[in-house]
Short mmCIF file of C-alpha atoms in Angstrom, two decimals:
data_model
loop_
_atom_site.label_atom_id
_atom_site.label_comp_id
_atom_site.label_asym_id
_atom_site.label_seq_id
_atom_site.Cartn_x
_atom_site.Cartn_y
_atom_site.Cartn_z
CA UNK Q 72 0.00 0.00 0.00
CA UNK Q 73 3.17 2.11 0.62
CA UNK Q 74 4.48 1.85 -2.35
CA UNK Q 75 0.82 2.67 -4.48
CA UNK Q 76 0.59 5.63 -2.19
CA UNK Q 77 3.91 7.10 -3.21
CA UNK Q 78 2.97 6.09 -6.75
CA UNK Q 79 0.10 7.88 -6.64
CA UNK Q 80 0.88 10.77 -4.81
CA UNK Q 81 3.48 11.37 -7.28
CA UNK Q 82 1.92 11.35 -10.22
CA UNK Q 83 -1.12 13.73 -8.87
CA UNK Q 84 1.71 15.96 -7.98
CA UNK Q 85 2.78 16.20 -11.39
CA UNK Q 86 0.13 16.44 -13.31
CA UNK Q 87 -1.07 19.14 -10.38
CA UNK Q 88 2.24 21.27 -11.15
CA UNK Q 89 2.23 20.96 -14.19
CA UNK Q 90 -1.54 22.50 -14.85
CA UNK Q 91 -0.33 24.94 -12.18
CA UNK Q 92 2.34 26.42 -14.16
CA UNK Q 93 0.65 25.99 -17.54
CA UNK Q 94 -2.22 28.17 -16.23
CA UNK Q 95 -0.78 30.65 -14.42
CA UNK Q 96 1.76 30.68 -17.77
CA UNK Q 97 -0.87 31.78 -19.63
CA UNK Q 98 -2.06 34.20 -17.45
CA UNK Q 99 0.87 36.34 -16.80
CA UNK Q 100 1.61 35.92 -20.68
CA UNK Q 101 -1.74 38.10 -21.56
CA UNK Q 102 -0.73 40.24 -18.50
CA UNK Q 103 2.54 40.93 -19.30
CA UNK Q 104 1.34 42.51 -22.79
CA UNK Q 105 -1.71 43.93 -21.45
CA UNK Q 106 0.47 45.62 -19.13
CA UNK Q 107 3.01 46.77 -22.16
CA UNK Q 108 0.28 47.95 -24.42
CA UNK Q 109 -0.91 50.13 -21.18
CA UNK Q 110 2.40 51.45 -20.91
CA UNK Q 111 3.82 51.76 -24.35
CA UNK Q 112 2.72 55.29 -24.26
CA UNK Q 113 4.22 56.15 -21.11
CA UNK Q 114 7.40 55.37 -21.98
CA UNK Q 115 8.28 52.72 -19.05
CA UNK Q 116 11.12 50.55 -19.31
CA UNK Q 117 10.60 46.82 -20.10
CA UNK Q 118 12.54 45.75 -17.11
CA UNK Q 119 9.99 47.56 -14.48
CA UNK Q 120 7.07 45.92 -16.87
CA UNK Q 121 8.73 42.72 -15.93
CA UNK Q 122 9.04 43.17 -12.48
CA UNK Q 123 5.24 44.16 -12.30
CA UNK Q 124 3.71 41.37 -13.85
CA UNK Q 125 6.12 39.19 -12.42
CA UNK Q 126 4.96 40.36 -8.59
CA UNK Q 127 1.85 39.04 -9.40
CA UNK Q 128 2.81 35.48 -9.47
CA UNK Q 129 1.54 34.73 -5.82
CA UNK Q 130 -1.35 36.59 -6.85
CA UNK Q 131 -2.63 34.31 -9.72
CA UNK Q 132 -1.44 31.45 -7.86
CA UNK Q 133 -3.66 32.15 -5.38
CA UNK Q 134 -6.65 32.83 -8.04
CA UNK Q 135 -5.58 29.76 -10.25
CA UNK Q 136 -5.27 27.03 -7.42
CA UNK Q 137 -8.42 25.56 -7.40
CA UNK Q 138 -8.85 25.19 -11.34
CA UNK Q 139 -5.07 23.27 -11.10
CA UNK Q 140 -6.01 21.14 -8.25
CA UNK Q 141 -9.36 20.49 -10.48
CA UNK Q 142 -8.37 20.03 -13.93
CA UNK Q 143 -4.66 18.15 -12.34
#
């Protein structure tokens, strides 16, 4: 039973990572350009774009857990 526990518990984990990233991927993929077209005007560096979308990772995380624990 051990053994089929691990087994299983592994490959949930994966396939929970997995739609984890691929989700919140996608998400701060059509943020980071929604955020560039918002600032293209205001002449903002790319770096600081970066930074913002990427300090919203815990953010969609948050959002996006239950769909990965759901679709995973």
């Amino acid at each position: 039973p051990y053994t089929l526990a691990v087994y299983l518990a592994k490959s949930y984990l994966k396939s929970f990572v997995l739609m984890l990233c691929l989700i919140c991927g996608i998400l701060l993929f059509f943020d980071f350009f929604e955020t560039f077209r918002k600032s293209f005007t205001k002449d903002v560096p790319g770096h600081i774009i970066t930074q913002l979308v990427l300090l919203k990772i815990p953010y969609y995380i948050e959002k996006t857990l239950s769909f990965a624990v759901l679709l995973g």
